[in-house]
Coordinates of C-alpha atoms and ligand atoms in Angstrom, one line a residue:
M1 CA 0.3 -29.4 -17.6
P2 CA -0.4 -25.8 -16.6
F3 CA -0.6 -25.1 -12.8
P4 CA -4.1 -24.1 -11.6
T5 CA -4.4 -20.4 -10.6
V6 CA -4.7 -20.1 -6.9
A7 CA -7.4 -17.6 -5.8
S8 CA -6.2 -14.8 -3.4
P9 CA -7.5 -15.2 0.1
I10 CA -8.3 -11.5 0.1
G11 CA -10.4 -11.7 -3.1
H12 CA -12.1 -14.8 -1.7
Y13 CA -12.9 -13.0 1.6
L14 CA -14.3 -10.0 -0.3
Q15 CA -16.6 -12.3 -2.3
H16 CA -17.8 -13.8 1.0
L17 CA -18.6 -10.3 2.4
H18 CA -20.4 -9.5 -0.9
D19 CA -22.5 -12.7 -0.7
K20 CA -23.3 -12.0 2.9
F21 CA -24.6 -8.5 2.5
A22 CA -26.1 -8.7 -0.9
R23 CA -29.0 -10.3 0.8
L24 CA -29.5 -7.3 3.1
E25 CA -32.4 -5.3 1.7
D26 CA -32.7 -2.5 4.2
G27 CA -32.5 1.2 3.4
Q28 CA -33.9 3.5 0.7
V29 CA -32.4 4.8 -2.5
A30 CA -32.2 8.7 -2.3
T31 CA -34.8 10.4 -4.4
Y32 CA -34.6 14.0 -3.4
I33 CA -32.4 14.5 -6.4
P34 CA -34.9 12.9 -8.9
E35 CA -32.3 11.4 -11.1
L36 CA -30.7 9.4 -8.2
G37 CA -34.0 7.6 -7.8
R38 CA -33.3 5.6 -11.0
A39 CA -30.5 3.7 -9.3
N40 CA -30.9 -0.1 -9.0
P41 CA -31.0 -1.0 -5.2
A42 CA -29.4 -4.3 -6.0
W43 CA -26.1 -2.7 -7.3
F44 CA -23.4 -3.7 -5.0
G45 CA -19.6 -3.5 -5.4
I46 CA -16.6 -3.6 -3.1
A47 CA -13.0 -2.7 -3.8
V48 CA -9.9 -2.5 -1.7
A49 CA -6.6 -0.9 -2.9
T50 CA -3.3 -1.1 -1.2
V51 CA -0.8 1.7 -1.0
D52 CA 1.4 -0.2 -3.3
G53 CA -1.2 -0.3 -6.0
Q54 CA -2.9 -3.7 -5.8
V55 CA -6.7 -3.5 -6.3
Y56 CA -9.1 -6.2 -5.2
E57 CA -12.7 -5.9 -6.5
V58 CA -15.9 -7.9 -6.4
G59 CA -19.5 -7.4 -7.5
D60 CA -20.5 -4.2 -9.4
S61 CA -17.1 -2.6 -8.9
R62 CA -17.2 -1.1 -12.4
Q63 CA -20.7 0.3 -12.2
E64 CA -20.6 4.1 -12.5
F65 CA -22.5 6.3 -10.1
T66 CA -22.1 9.9 -9.0
I67 CA -19.5 10.7 -6.4
Q68 CA -21.8 13.3 -4.5
S69 CA -20.5 14.2 -1.1
I70 CA -17.3 12.1 -1.4
S71 CA -16.1 14.9 -3.6
K72 CA -16.1 17.2 -0.5
P73 CA -12.9 16.0 1.2
L74 CA -11.1 15.8 -2.2
V75 CA -11.9 19.3 -3.1
Y76 CA -11.0 20.4 0.4
G77 CA -7.5 18.8 -0.1
L78 CA -7.2 20.6 -3.5
A79 CA -8.2 24.0 -1.9
L80 CA -5.5 23.5 0.8
E81 CA -3.0 22.9 -2.0
A82 CA -4.2 25.8 -4.1
V83 CA -4.7 28.6 -1.5
G84 CA -3.0 27.3 1.6
L85 CA -4.1 26.5 5.1
K86 CA -4.7 30.1 6.4
Q87 CA -7.0 31.1 3.6
V88 CA -8.9 27.8 3.9
L89 CA -9.4 28.1 7.7
A90 CA -10.6 31.7 7.3
R91 CA -13.5 30.4 5.2
V92 CA -14.3 26.9 6.7
G93 CA -13.8 25.5 10.2
V94 CA -12.9 22.0 11.3
E95 CA -15.4 21.4 14.1
P96 CA -17.8 18.5 13.8
S97 CA -21.4 19.6 13.6
G98 CA -22.9 16.2 14.3
E99 CA -25.7 17.2 12.0
A100 CA -27.2 16.1 8.7
F101 CA -25.3 16.8 5.5
N102 CA -27.6 19.6 4.4
S103 CA -27.7 21.3 7.8
I104 CA -27.0 25.0 7.8
S105 CA -24.3 24.9 10.5
L106 CA -22.7 28.3 10.4
D107 CA -20.9 30.1 13.2
P108 CA -23.5 32.6 14.4
K109 CA -21.0 35.5 14.6
T110 CA -18.8 35.0 11.5
G111 CA -21.0 32.9 9.3
R112 CA -18.1 30.5 8.8
P113 CA -19.4 26.9 8.1
L114 CA -18.4 24.5 10.9
N115 CA -16.6 22.1 8.6
P116 CA -16.0 21.2 4.9
M117 CA -18.0 18.0 5.0
I118 CA -21.4 19.5 5.4
N119 CA -22.9 21.2 2.3
A120 CA -22.3 24.8 3.6
G121 CA -18.6 24.1 4.2
A122 CA -18.3 22.3 0.9
I123 CA -19.9 25.1 -1.1
A124 CA -17.5 27.5 0.6
T125 CA -14.6 25.2 -0.3
S126 CA -15.7 25.0 -3.9
G127 CA -15.5 28.8 -3.9
L128 CA -11.7 28.5 -3.3
V129 CA -10.9 26.5 -6.4
P130 CA -8.7 28.8 -8.5
G131 CA -9.3 29.6 -12.1
S132 CA -10.1 32.7 -14.2
S133 CA -13.5 31.6 -15.3
P134 CA -16.2 29.1 -14.2
E135 CA -15.2 26.8 -17.2
E136 CA -11.6 26.9 -16.2
R137 CA -12.4 26.0 -12.6
R138 CA -14.7 23.2 -13.7
T139 CA -12.1 21.7 -16.0
R140 CA -9.4 22.0 -13.4
L141 CA -11.4 20.4 -10.7
L142 CA -12.4 17.5 -12.9
E143 CA -8.7 17.0 -13.8
L144 CA -7.6 17.1 -10.3
I145 CA -10.3 14.7 -9.0
G146 CA -9.2 12.4 -11.9
E147 CA -5.7 12.5 -10.4
F148 CA -7.0 10.8 -7.3
A149 CA -8.5 8.0 -9.4
A150 CA -5.6 7.8 -11.9
R151 CA -8.0 8.1 -14.8
D152 CA -10.0 10.7 -16.7
L153 CA -13.4 11.2 -15.2
A154 CA -16.5 12.8 -16.6
M155 CA -19.6 14.5 -15.2
D156 CA -23.1 12.9 -15.4
D157 CA -25.1 15.7 -17.0
A158 CA -28.5 14.2 -16.1
V159 CA -27.7 14.1 -12.4
Y160 CA -26.1 17.6 -12.5
C161 CA -29.2 19.1 -14.2
S162 CA -31.5 17.3 -11.8
E163 CA -29.7 18.6 -8.8
R164 CA -29.3 22.1 -10.2
D165 CA -33.0 22.4 -10.9
T166 CA -34.1 21.1 -7.5
G167 CA -31.3 22.1 -5.1
H168 CA -33.1 25.0 -3.5
R169 CA -31.8 24.3 -0.1
N170 CA -28.2 24.4 -1.3
R171 CA -29.0 27.5 -3.3
A172 CA -30.2 29.1 0.0
I173 CA -27.0 28.0 1.8
A174 CA -24.9 29.6 -1.0
H175 CA -26.7 32.9 -0.7
L176 CA -26.4 32.8 3.1
L177 CA -22.6 32.3 2.7
R178 CA -22.5 35.3 0.3
N179 CA -24.4 37.3 2.9
F180 CA -21.5 36.6 5.4
D181 CA -18.9 37.3 2.7
I182 CA -17.6 33.7 3.1
I183 CA -18.0 33.5 -0.6
T184 CA -17.4 36.6 -2.7
G185 CA -18.8 37.4 -6.1
D186 CA -21.8 35.7 -7.6
P187 CA -22.8 32.8 -5.2
E188 CA -24.3 30.9 -8.2
D189 CA -20.7 30.2 -9.4
P190 CA -19.4 28.2 -6.4
L191 CA -22.9 26.6 -6.1
D192 CA -22.8 25.5 -9.8
L193 CA -19.2 24.1 -9.3
Y194 CA -20.5 22.3 -6.2
F195 CA -23.4 20.7 -8.1
R196 CA -21.0 19.7 -10.9
Q197 CA -18.4 18.2 -8.6
C198 CA -21.1 16.1 -7.0
S199 CA -22.1 14.8 -10.4
I200 CA -18.7 13.3 -11.3
S201 CA -19.1 9.7 -12.3
V202 CA -17.0 7.2 -10.5
T203 CA -16.9 3.5 -9.7
C204 CA -16.2 1.9 -6.3
R205 CA -12.8 0.9 -7.7
D206 CA -12.1 4.6 -8.3
L207 CA -13.1 5.3 -4.7
A208 CA -10.7 2.6 -3.4
V209 CA -7.8 4.1 -5.5
M210 CA -8.7 7.6 -4.2
A211 CA -8.7 6.3 -0.7
A212 CA -5.4 4.5 -1.2
T213 CA -4.0 7.8 -2.5
L214 CA -5.0 9.4 0.9
A215 CA -3.6 6.3 2.7
G216 CA -0.3 6.8 1.0
G217 CA 0.1 10.4 2.2
G218 CA -1.1 11.9 -1.1
V219 CA 0.7 9.7 -3.7
N220 CA -1.5 7.8 -6.1
P221 CA -0.5 4.1 -5.9
L222 CA -1.3 3.5 -9.6
S223 CA 0.1 6.6 -11.3
R224 CA 2.8 7.1 -8.6
R225 CA 2.0 10.8 -8.9
R226 CA 1.8 13.1 -5.9
V227 CA -1.7 14.6 -5.7
L228 CA -1.4 16.2 -2.3
Q229 CA 1.4 17.2 0.0
P230 CA 1.5 14.7 3.0
Q231 CA 0.5 17.4 5.5
N232 CA -2.6 18.2 3.4
A233 CA -3.5 14.6 3.1
G234 CA -3.2 14.4 6.9
R235 CA -5.5 17.5 7.4
L236 CA -8.0 16.1 5.0
L237 CA -8.1 12.7 6.9
S238 CA -8.4 14.5 10.2
V239 CA -11.5 16.4 9.2
M240 CA -12.9 13.4 7.5
S241 CA -12.6 11.2 10.6
S242 CA -14.5 13.7 12.8
C243 CA -17.0 15.0 10.2
G244 CA -17.1 12.6 7.2
M245 CA -20.2 10.6 8.1
Y246 CA -22.5 13.4 9.1
D247 CA -24.3 12.6 12.4
Y248 CA -22.8 9.0 12.3
A249 CA -19.2 10.3 12.3
G250 CA -18.6 9.6 16.0
E251 CA -20.0 6.1 15.8
C252 CA -18.1 5.4 12.6
I253 CA -14.6 6.2 14.0
Y254 CA -15.6 4.4 17.2
N255 CA -16.7 1.2 15.6
V256 CA -14.9 1.1 12.2
G257 CA -11.9 3.2 13.2
M258 CA -11.1 4.6 9.8
P259 CA -11.8 8.1 8.4
A260 CA -14.6 7.6 6.0
K261 CA -16.9 9.6 3.7
S262 CA -20.2 8.6 2.2
G263 CA -22.3 10.1 -0.6
V264 CA -26.1 10.1 -1.3
A265 CA -25.7 8.0 -4.4
G266 CA -24.5 5.1 -2.3
G267 CA -20.8 5.5 -2.5
L268 CA -18.5 5.1 0.6
L269 CA -14.8 5.6 0.9
A270 CA -12.7 4.6 3.9
V271 CA -9.0 5.1 4.5
L272 CA -6.5 3.2 6.7
P273 CA -3.5 5.6 6.7
G274 CA -0.3 3.9 5.6
Q275 CA -2.1 0.7 4.5
L276 CA -5.1 0.7 2.2
G277 CA -8.2 2.4 0.8
I278 CA -11.7 0.9 0.6
G279 CA -14.5 1.8 -1.9
I280 CA -18.0 0.5 -1.6
F281 CA -21.1 1.1 -3.7
S282 CA -24.6 0.2 -2.8
P283 CA -27.4 2.8 -3.3
P284 CA -29.9 2.0 -0.4
L285 CA -29.2 4.5 2.4
D286 CA -30.0 4.5 6.1
A287 CA -31.8 7.3 7.9
K288 CA -28.5 9.2 8.3
G289 CA -27.8 9.1 4.6
N290 CA -25.1 6.5 4.7
S291 CA -25.1 3.3 2.5
V292 CA -26.5 0.5 4.5
R293 CA -24.4 -2.2 3.0
G294 CA -21.4 0.1 2.8
I295 CA -21.4 0.6 6.6
R296 CA -21.8 -3.1 7.3
V297 CA -19.0 -4.0 4.9
C298 CA -16.7 -1.4 6.6
H299 CA -17.5 -2.9 10.0
D300 CA -16.7 -6.4 9.0
L301 CA -13.6 -5.5 7.1
S302 CA -12.3 -3.5 10.1
Q303 CA -13.0 -6.3 12.5
D304 CA -11.8 -9.2 10.4
F305 CA -8.6 -7.6 9.1
G306 CA -7.9 -5.7 12.3
L307 CA -8.1 -2.3 10.6
H308 CA -9.2 -0.1 13.5
L309 CA -6.8 2.9 13.5
F310 CA -6.7 3.1 17.3
N311 CA -6.7 -0.6 17.9
S312 CA -3.9 -1.6 15.6
P313 CA -0.7 -3.4 16.5
R314 CA 2.6 -1.7 16.3
V315 CA 3.6 -1.7 12.6
V316 CA 7.0 -0.1 13.0
T317 CA 9.9 -2.5 12.2
P318 CA 12.9 -1.9 14.4
A319 CA 15.4 0.4 12.5
L320 CA 18.5 -1.1 14.0
K321 CA 19.6 -4.1 11.9
H322 CA 22.8 -4.7 13.7
V323 CA 25.6 -3.0 15.7
Q324 CA 29.2 -4.0 14.9
S325 CA 32.4 -3.2 16.6
G326 CA 35.6 -2.1 14.8
A327 CA 37.3 -5.0 16.6
D328 CA 35.2 -7.4 14.6
V329 CA 34.7 -5.7 11.3
R330 CA 37.5 -4.0 9.3
S331 CA 37.6 -1.7 6.3
K332 CA 38.6 -3.2 3.0
R333 CA 42.1 -2.1 3.6
L334 CA 43.9 -5.2 4.8
R335 CA 46.5 -4.5 7.4
A336 CA 49.6 -6.2 8.6
G337 CA 51.9 -6.1 11.6
A338 CA 51.6 -3.3 14.1
E339 CA 48.6 -1.8 12.5
L340 CA 46.7 -5.0 12.7
E341 CA 47.6 -5.3 16.4
V342 CA 46.4 -1.8 17.2
L343 CA 43.1 -2.4 15.5
R344 CA 42.7 -5.7 17.3
R345 CA 43.2 -4.0 20.7
Q346 CA 41.5 -0.6 20.1
G347 CA 39.1 -1.3 17.2
G348 CA 36.3 -1.7 19.8
C349 CA 36.2 2.1 20.1
I350 CA 34.6 2.2 16.6
R351 CA 30.9 1.3 16.5
L352 CA 28.9 0.8 13.3
Y353 CA 25.2 1.0 13.4
Q354 CA 23.4 -0.4 10.4
L355 CA 19.9 1.1 10.1
R356 CA 17.2 -0.1 7.8
G357 CA 13.5 0.5 6.8
R358 CA 11.5 3.5 7.7
L359 CA 12.9 5.9 10.3
V360 CA 10.1 7.4 12.4
F361 CA 10.1 8.4 16.0
A362 CA 9.2 4.9 17.2
S363 CA 11.8 3.1 15.1
L364 CA 14.6 5.5 15.8
E365 CA 14.2 6.0 19.5
P366 CA 15.6 2.5 20.4
V367 CA 18.6 3.2 18.1
I368 CA 19.3 6.3 20.1
R369 CA 19.1 4.4 23.3
S370 CA 21.5 1.7 22.0
V371 CA 24.0 4.3 20.8
L372 CA 23.9 6.1 24.1
R373 CA 24.3 2.9 26.1
E374 CA 27.6 2.2 24.3
A375 CA 28.8 5.8 23.8
A376 CA 31.1 5.7 26.9
D377 CA 33.3 3.1 25.2
C378 CA 33.4 4.7 21.8
T379 CA 35.6 7.2 20.1
H380 CA 34.0 6.8 16.7
V381 CA 30.4 6.1 15.6
I382 CA 29.3 5.3 12.1
I383 CA 25.6 5.3 11.4
D384 CA 24.9 3.7 8.0
L385 CA 21.7 4.8 6.3
A386 CA 22.2 2.9 3.0
Q387 CA 19.4 0.5 3.8
V388 CA 17.0 3.2 5.1
A389 CA 14.0 3.4 2.7
D390 CA 12.5 6.6 4.1
L391 CA 13.2 9.2 6.7
D392 CA 11.2 12.2 7.6
R393 CA 12.4 15.6 9.0
A394 CA 11.6 14.6 12.5
S395 CA 14.1 11.7 12.2
C396 CA 16.7 14.0 10.6
R397 CA 16.3 16.2 13.6
L398 CA 16.7 13.3 16.1
L399 CA 19.7 12.0 14.3
L400 CA 21.4 15.3 14.3
D401 CA 20.6 16.0 18.0
L402 CA 22.1 12.6 18.8
R403 CA 25.2 13.6 16.8
D404 CA 25.5 16.8 18.8
Q405 CA 25.3 15.0 22.1
L406 CA 28.0 12.5 21.0
V407 CA 30.3 15.3 19.6
R408 CA 29.9 17.1 22.9
S409 CA 31.4 14.1 24.7
G410 CA 34.3 13.9 22.2
V411 CA 32.9 11.1 19.9
R412 CA 33.5 11.5 16.1
V413 CA 30.3 10.8 14.2
F414 CA 29.8 9.8 10.5
L415 CA 26.5 9.3 8.6
T416 CA 27.0 7.1 5.6
G417 CA 24.9 5.9 2.7
A418 CA 23.0 9.2 2.7
A419 CA 24.4 10.9 -0.3
D420 CA 21.2 10.7 -2.3
N421 CA 18.9 11.5 0.5
Q422 CA 17.5 15.0 -0.3
T423 CA 15.5 15.3 3.0
L424 CA 18.6 14.7 5.1
R425 CA 20.7 16.9 2.9
N426 CA 18.3 19.8 3.1
Y427 CA 18.0 19.4 6.8
V428 CA 21.7 19.2 7.5
V429 CA 22.5 22.2 5.3
S430 CA 19.7 24.2 6.9
R431 CA 21.1 23.5 10.3
F432 CA 24.8 23.9 9.5
D433 CA 25.9 24.6 6.0
E434 CA 27.4 22.8 3.0
G435 CA 30.6 22.3 5.1
G436 CA 28.5 20.6 7.8
W437 CA 27.2 18.2 5.3
T438 CA 30.6 17.3 4.0
Q439 CA 31.9 16.8 7.6
L440 CA 29.0 14.6 8.6
C441 CA 28.0 12.8 5.4
G442 CA 31.2 13.3 3.3
F443 CA 31.8 9.5 3.2
D444 CA 29.1 7.9 1.2
S445 CA 30.3 4.4 1.8
R446 CA 30.5 2.8 5.2
D447 CA 33.8 1.3 4.2
E448 CA 35.4 4.7 3.5
A449 CA 34.2 6.1 6.8
L450 CA 35.4 2.9 8.6
E451 CA 38.9 3.3 7.0
A452 CA 39.0 7.0 8.1
C453 CA 38.1 5.9 11.7
E454 CA 40.8 3.2 11.6
E455 CA 43.4 5.7 10.3
E456 CA 42.5 8.1 13.2
L457 CA 42.8 5.3 15.7
L458 CA 46.2 4.3 14.3
K459 CA 47.5 7.9 14.4
R460 CA 46.3 8.2 18.0
H461 CA 48.1 5.0 18.9
G462 CA 51.3 6.0 17.1
S463 CA 51.4 3.3 14.4
K464 CA 51.1 4.6 11.0
R465 CA 51.7 2.8 7.7
P466 CA 55.3 3.3 6.5
E467 CA 55.7 6.1 4.0
P468 CA 57.8 5.5 0.8
P469 CA 60.4 4.1 0.0
G470 CA 58.1 1.2 0.9
V471 CA 58.5 -2.0 2.7
P472 CA 61.7 -4.0 1.9
L473 CA 61.6 -7.8 1.6
K474 CA 62.8 -8.3 5.1
Q475 CA 59.8 -6.6 6.5
Q476 CA 57.2 -8.3 4.3
E477 CA 54.7 -10.3 6.3
L478 CA 55.5 -13.6 4.5
C479 CA 59.2 -13.2 5.3
R480 CA 58.8 -13.1 9.0
G481 CA 61.7 -15.1 10.7
F482 CA 63.9 -15.2 7.5
T483 CA 67.7 -15.0 8.1
P484 CA 69.7 -12.5 6.0
G485 CA 71.0 -15.4 4.0
E486 CA 67.5 -16.7 3.3
L487 CA 66.4 -13.3 2.3
Q488 CA 69.2 -13.1 -0.1
D489 CA 68.4 -16.5 -1.6
L490 CA 64.8 -15.4 -2.0
A491 CA 65.7 -12.0 -3.5
Q492 CA 67.7 -13.6 -6.2
R493 CA 64.6 -15.4 -7.5
L494 CA 62.4 -12.3 -7.5
T495 CA 61.6 -10.0 -10.4
A496 CA 61.0 -6.3 -9.6
L497 CA 58.1 -4.7 -11.5
D498 CA 56.9 -1.1 -11.5
L499 CA 53.4 -0.6 -12.7
S500 CA 51.3 2.5 -12.9
A501 CA 47.9 3.1 -11.3
D502 CA 45.0 1.1 -12.9
A503 CA 47.3 -1.5 -14.3
E504 CA 45.8 -5.0 -14.1
V505 CA 48.2 -7.3 -12.3
L506 CA 46.0 -10.5 -12.2
A507 CA 42.9 -11.3 -14.1
A508 CA 40.1 -13.4 -12.6
G509 CA 39.9 -16.8 -14.2
S510 CA 43.5 -16.7 -15.6
A511 CA 46.0 -19.5 -14.8
A512 CA 48.1 -18.8 -11.7
D513 CA 51.8 -18.9 -12.2
A514 CA 53.3 -16.5 -9.6
M515 CA 52.8 -14.6 -6.3
Y516 CA 53.7 -11.0 -5.5
F517 CA 55.1 -9.0 -2.6
L518 CA 53.8 -5.4 -2.5
V519 CA 56.7 -3.1 -1.8
Q520 CA 55.1 0.2 -2.5
G521 CA 51.7 1.6 -3.4
E522 CA 48.3 0.1 -3.1
V523 CA 46.4 -2.7 -4.9
G524 CA 42.7 -3.5 -5.0
I525 CA 41.1 -7.0 -5.1
F526 CA 38.0 -7.0 -7.3
L527 CA 35.2 -9.6 -7.7
K528 CA 32.5 -9.5 -10.4
P529 CA 29.5 -11.5 -9.2
D530 CA 27.4 -12.9 -12.0
G531 CA 25.4 -10.2 -13.8
A532 CA 26.5 -7.6 -11.3
A533 CA 29.0 -4.8 -11.5
E534 CA 32.6 -5.3 -10.3
Q535 CA 33.1 -4.8 -6.6
L536 CA 36.1 -3.8 -4.6
I537 CA 36.6 -6.5 -2.0
S538 CA 39.7 -5.4 -0.3
R539 CA 42.7 -3.1 -0.5
L540 CA 46.3 -4.1 0.2
G541 CA 49.2 -1.8 1.2
P542 CA 53.0 -2.2 1.3
G543 CA 54.3 -5.2 3.2
M544 CA 51.4 -7.5 2.1
S545 CA 51.3 -10.1 -0.6
F546 CA 48.8 -11.2 -3.2
G547 CA 48.3 -14.1 -5.6
E548 CA 49.8 -16.2 -2.8
V549 CA 46.8 -18.5 -2.2
A550 CA 47.4 -20.2 -5.5
L551 CA 50.8 -21.2 -4.1
V552 CA 48.9 -23.7 -2.1
D553 CA 46.2 -24.9 -4.5
R554 CA 47.4 -23.8 -8.0
A555 CA 43.8 -23.0 -9.0
P556 CA 43.0 -20.2 -11.5
R557 CA 42.7 -16.7 -10.1
S558 CA 39.5 -16.2 -8.2
A559 CA 39.7 -12.3 -8.4
T560 CA 41.2 -9.5 -10.4
V561 CA 44.0 -7.5 -8.8
R562 CA 44.5 -3.9 -10.0
A563 CA 46.9 -1.2 -9.0
L564 CA 45.1 1.6 -7.2
S565 CA 48.2 3.8 -7.3
D566 CA 51.6 3.5 -8.9
I567 CA 53.1 0.3 -7.4
Q568 CA 56.3 -1.5 -7.0
I569 CA 56.0 -5.3 -6.7
L570 CA 58.3 -8.3 -6.4
R571 CA 57.2 -11.4 -8.4
L572 CA 58.0 -14.9 -7.4
S573 CA 57.1 -17.4 -10.1
F574 CA 55.7 -20.7 -8.9
E575 CA 58.4 -22.4 -11.2
A576 CA 61.1 -20.7 -9.2
F577 CA 59.3 -21.6 -5.9
D578 CA 59.1 -25.3 -7.0
L579 CA 62.7 -25.4 -8.0
L580 CA 63.8 -24.3 -4.4
A581 CA 63.5 -28.0 -3.3
D582 CA 65.9 -29.2 -6.0
E583 CA 68.3 -26.4 -5.1
G584 CA 68.6 -27.5 -1.5
L585 CA 66.4 -24.6 -0.3
S586 CA 63.3 -26.5 0.8
H587 CA 63.5 -24.7 4.2
L588 CA 62.6 -21.5 2.3
Q589 CA 59.5 -23.2 0.9
T590 CA 58.6 -24.4 4.4
K591 CA 59.0 -20.9 6.0
L592 CA 57.0 -19.2 3.2
I593 CA 54.2 -21.7 3.5
A594 CA 54.2 -21.5 7.3
N595 CA 54.0 -17.6 7.2
L596 CA 51.3 -17.9 4.6
A597 CA 49.3 -20.3 6.8
G598 CA 49.6 -17.7 9.7
V599 CA 48.3 -14.9 7.5
L600 CA 45.4 -16.9 6.1
A601 CA 44.5 -18.1 9.6
A602 CA 44.3 -14.5 10.9
R603 CA 42.1 -13.5 7.9
L604 CA 39.8 -16.4 8.5
R605 CA 39.5 -15.5 12.2
S606 CA 38.6 -11.9 11.4
A607 CA 36.1 -13.0 8.7
N608 CA 34.5 -15.3 11.3
A609 CA 34.4 -12.5 13.9
E610 CA 32.7 -10.3 11.3
I611 CA 30.1 -12.9 10.5
R612 CA 29.4 -13.5 14.1
S613 CA 28.9 -9.8 14.7
L614 CA 26.1 -9.7 12.1
K615 CA 23.6 -11.6 14.3
Ligands
LIG701 N1 -25.2 16.8 -4.0 C1 -25.6 16.3 -2.7 C2 -26.3 17.5 -2.0 O1 -25.7 18.5 -1.7 C3 -24.5 15.8 -1.9 C4 -25.0 15.2 -0.6 C5 -24.3 14.0 -0.2 O2 -23.8 13.2 -1.0 O3 -24.3 13.8 1.1 O4 -27.5 17.4 -1.7

């Protein structure tokens, strides 16, 4: 039997809002543009789009209407992209006028409109749309507004003609702007473009997607295309929050707490930066020109979902996932003897900070505090960014400033997991140079950096791995406590093998018939989890053994062992091992097994310490 579909609580809530306000019959449909008067006052749609592209919609969410003033912030954003901040600010200010949409609020001296959300500022902004002819500017503008909606849009010719033929006040404004040289050339051109941009047909679903594009810092959540640079999306939202709702702007940001923009056809768009966009359509307007139902829906949504921008809880997740000490966590290079001892005693001087999520000031600042608190006990700090989803220039700067402070007090610092991070790379290279990048971020894997730190510690404490000719049998970790006679007896039962780099010594899944002592070179132990790529689990150096666990349980090989360099190994077959008892050498068996138990116990303890350190 198929499972019933469970309705989304969000869709359900929107339906409830729709039912609640559909009954509200206040307000008047705008008629000053005659064609707008044909709208049905009962049309009512609500849509909410998230920054990751989920759209919820109820009511007449696919009913088309003209965008009108809601085009103003979008064209403002496009002008910022096209001609840059300086040029835009020279033509249009960012001060709220607190006046009606068609007010003639110009600076008395310069003639500069107060802001781009009133008609004067919007007509001046339309004059900044680049293109070599009116047709080209028109096509370009339509395409770009379509990018905000992630679909091709069209203009409503009837509404355009209706406004063009009756928009005498806007015509007067355009000529006034021409008088002050705020627009150059024929003022009829930007005026015509303005009328046309206002006549673009949209649905309230489109408005929600446009709003979500602004909420996402300029990236359209459906097409995943960048429509605006983040700083321009921020500028657009700032001016929208102070001027978007005409003489209701102050109250709107006070009560609803989201930058919003309304249009005389009954559309309303609201943005909660970083989270979502809202689009509402209902033609009846209040005395200030805003959709009556639109405002009420925004109010309720803000209250019920806690969307007020200045009244929202902290949404930053802590960036520090965990801190580990080099005493608890080791690189994949397994160590024996003196090296192991040094790392056990001194490993605490290495600290690993695993960061995650989004690095912004508020998530990074506690990390900095934690690093500094422990810095006095450290010689090496590894900051792993492999799980960081996003970091801005400000966090790059903070990370590098932290690094400078640590280096000044003699601490070595490595940033790992950042090889593909272009923002960090550009920042590091601009501050130092390519060499600085290699020095700081040269190890991409945390494990390589950890091994480098271990090597430095070992060097500092005078215990370095033996150089060739390798580790003879008597110094092998499994032969601890063997007498010369016992070593000789064992040696007689071993086969020496020389293999070159990349040779496979053991294959996962194969039957186990021998164990190996590593005399010289390095081997890697590899696991291949189901469906995933093979992973290097650990690396062994001279003096260590492998394939020895099967000596105890005789189970098939659980991992593949491959030579990482040219190697020299000694093979002890299990057959030879088993025969030792019949040959009167069972004490050799006992000693080998006892040493093996010691090695395994040490590995288990260190694995436990690592697991504990992950809390
Ligand atoms: N096209 C309209 C006008 O300028 C837009 C006004 C609005 O939506 O606020 O009259």
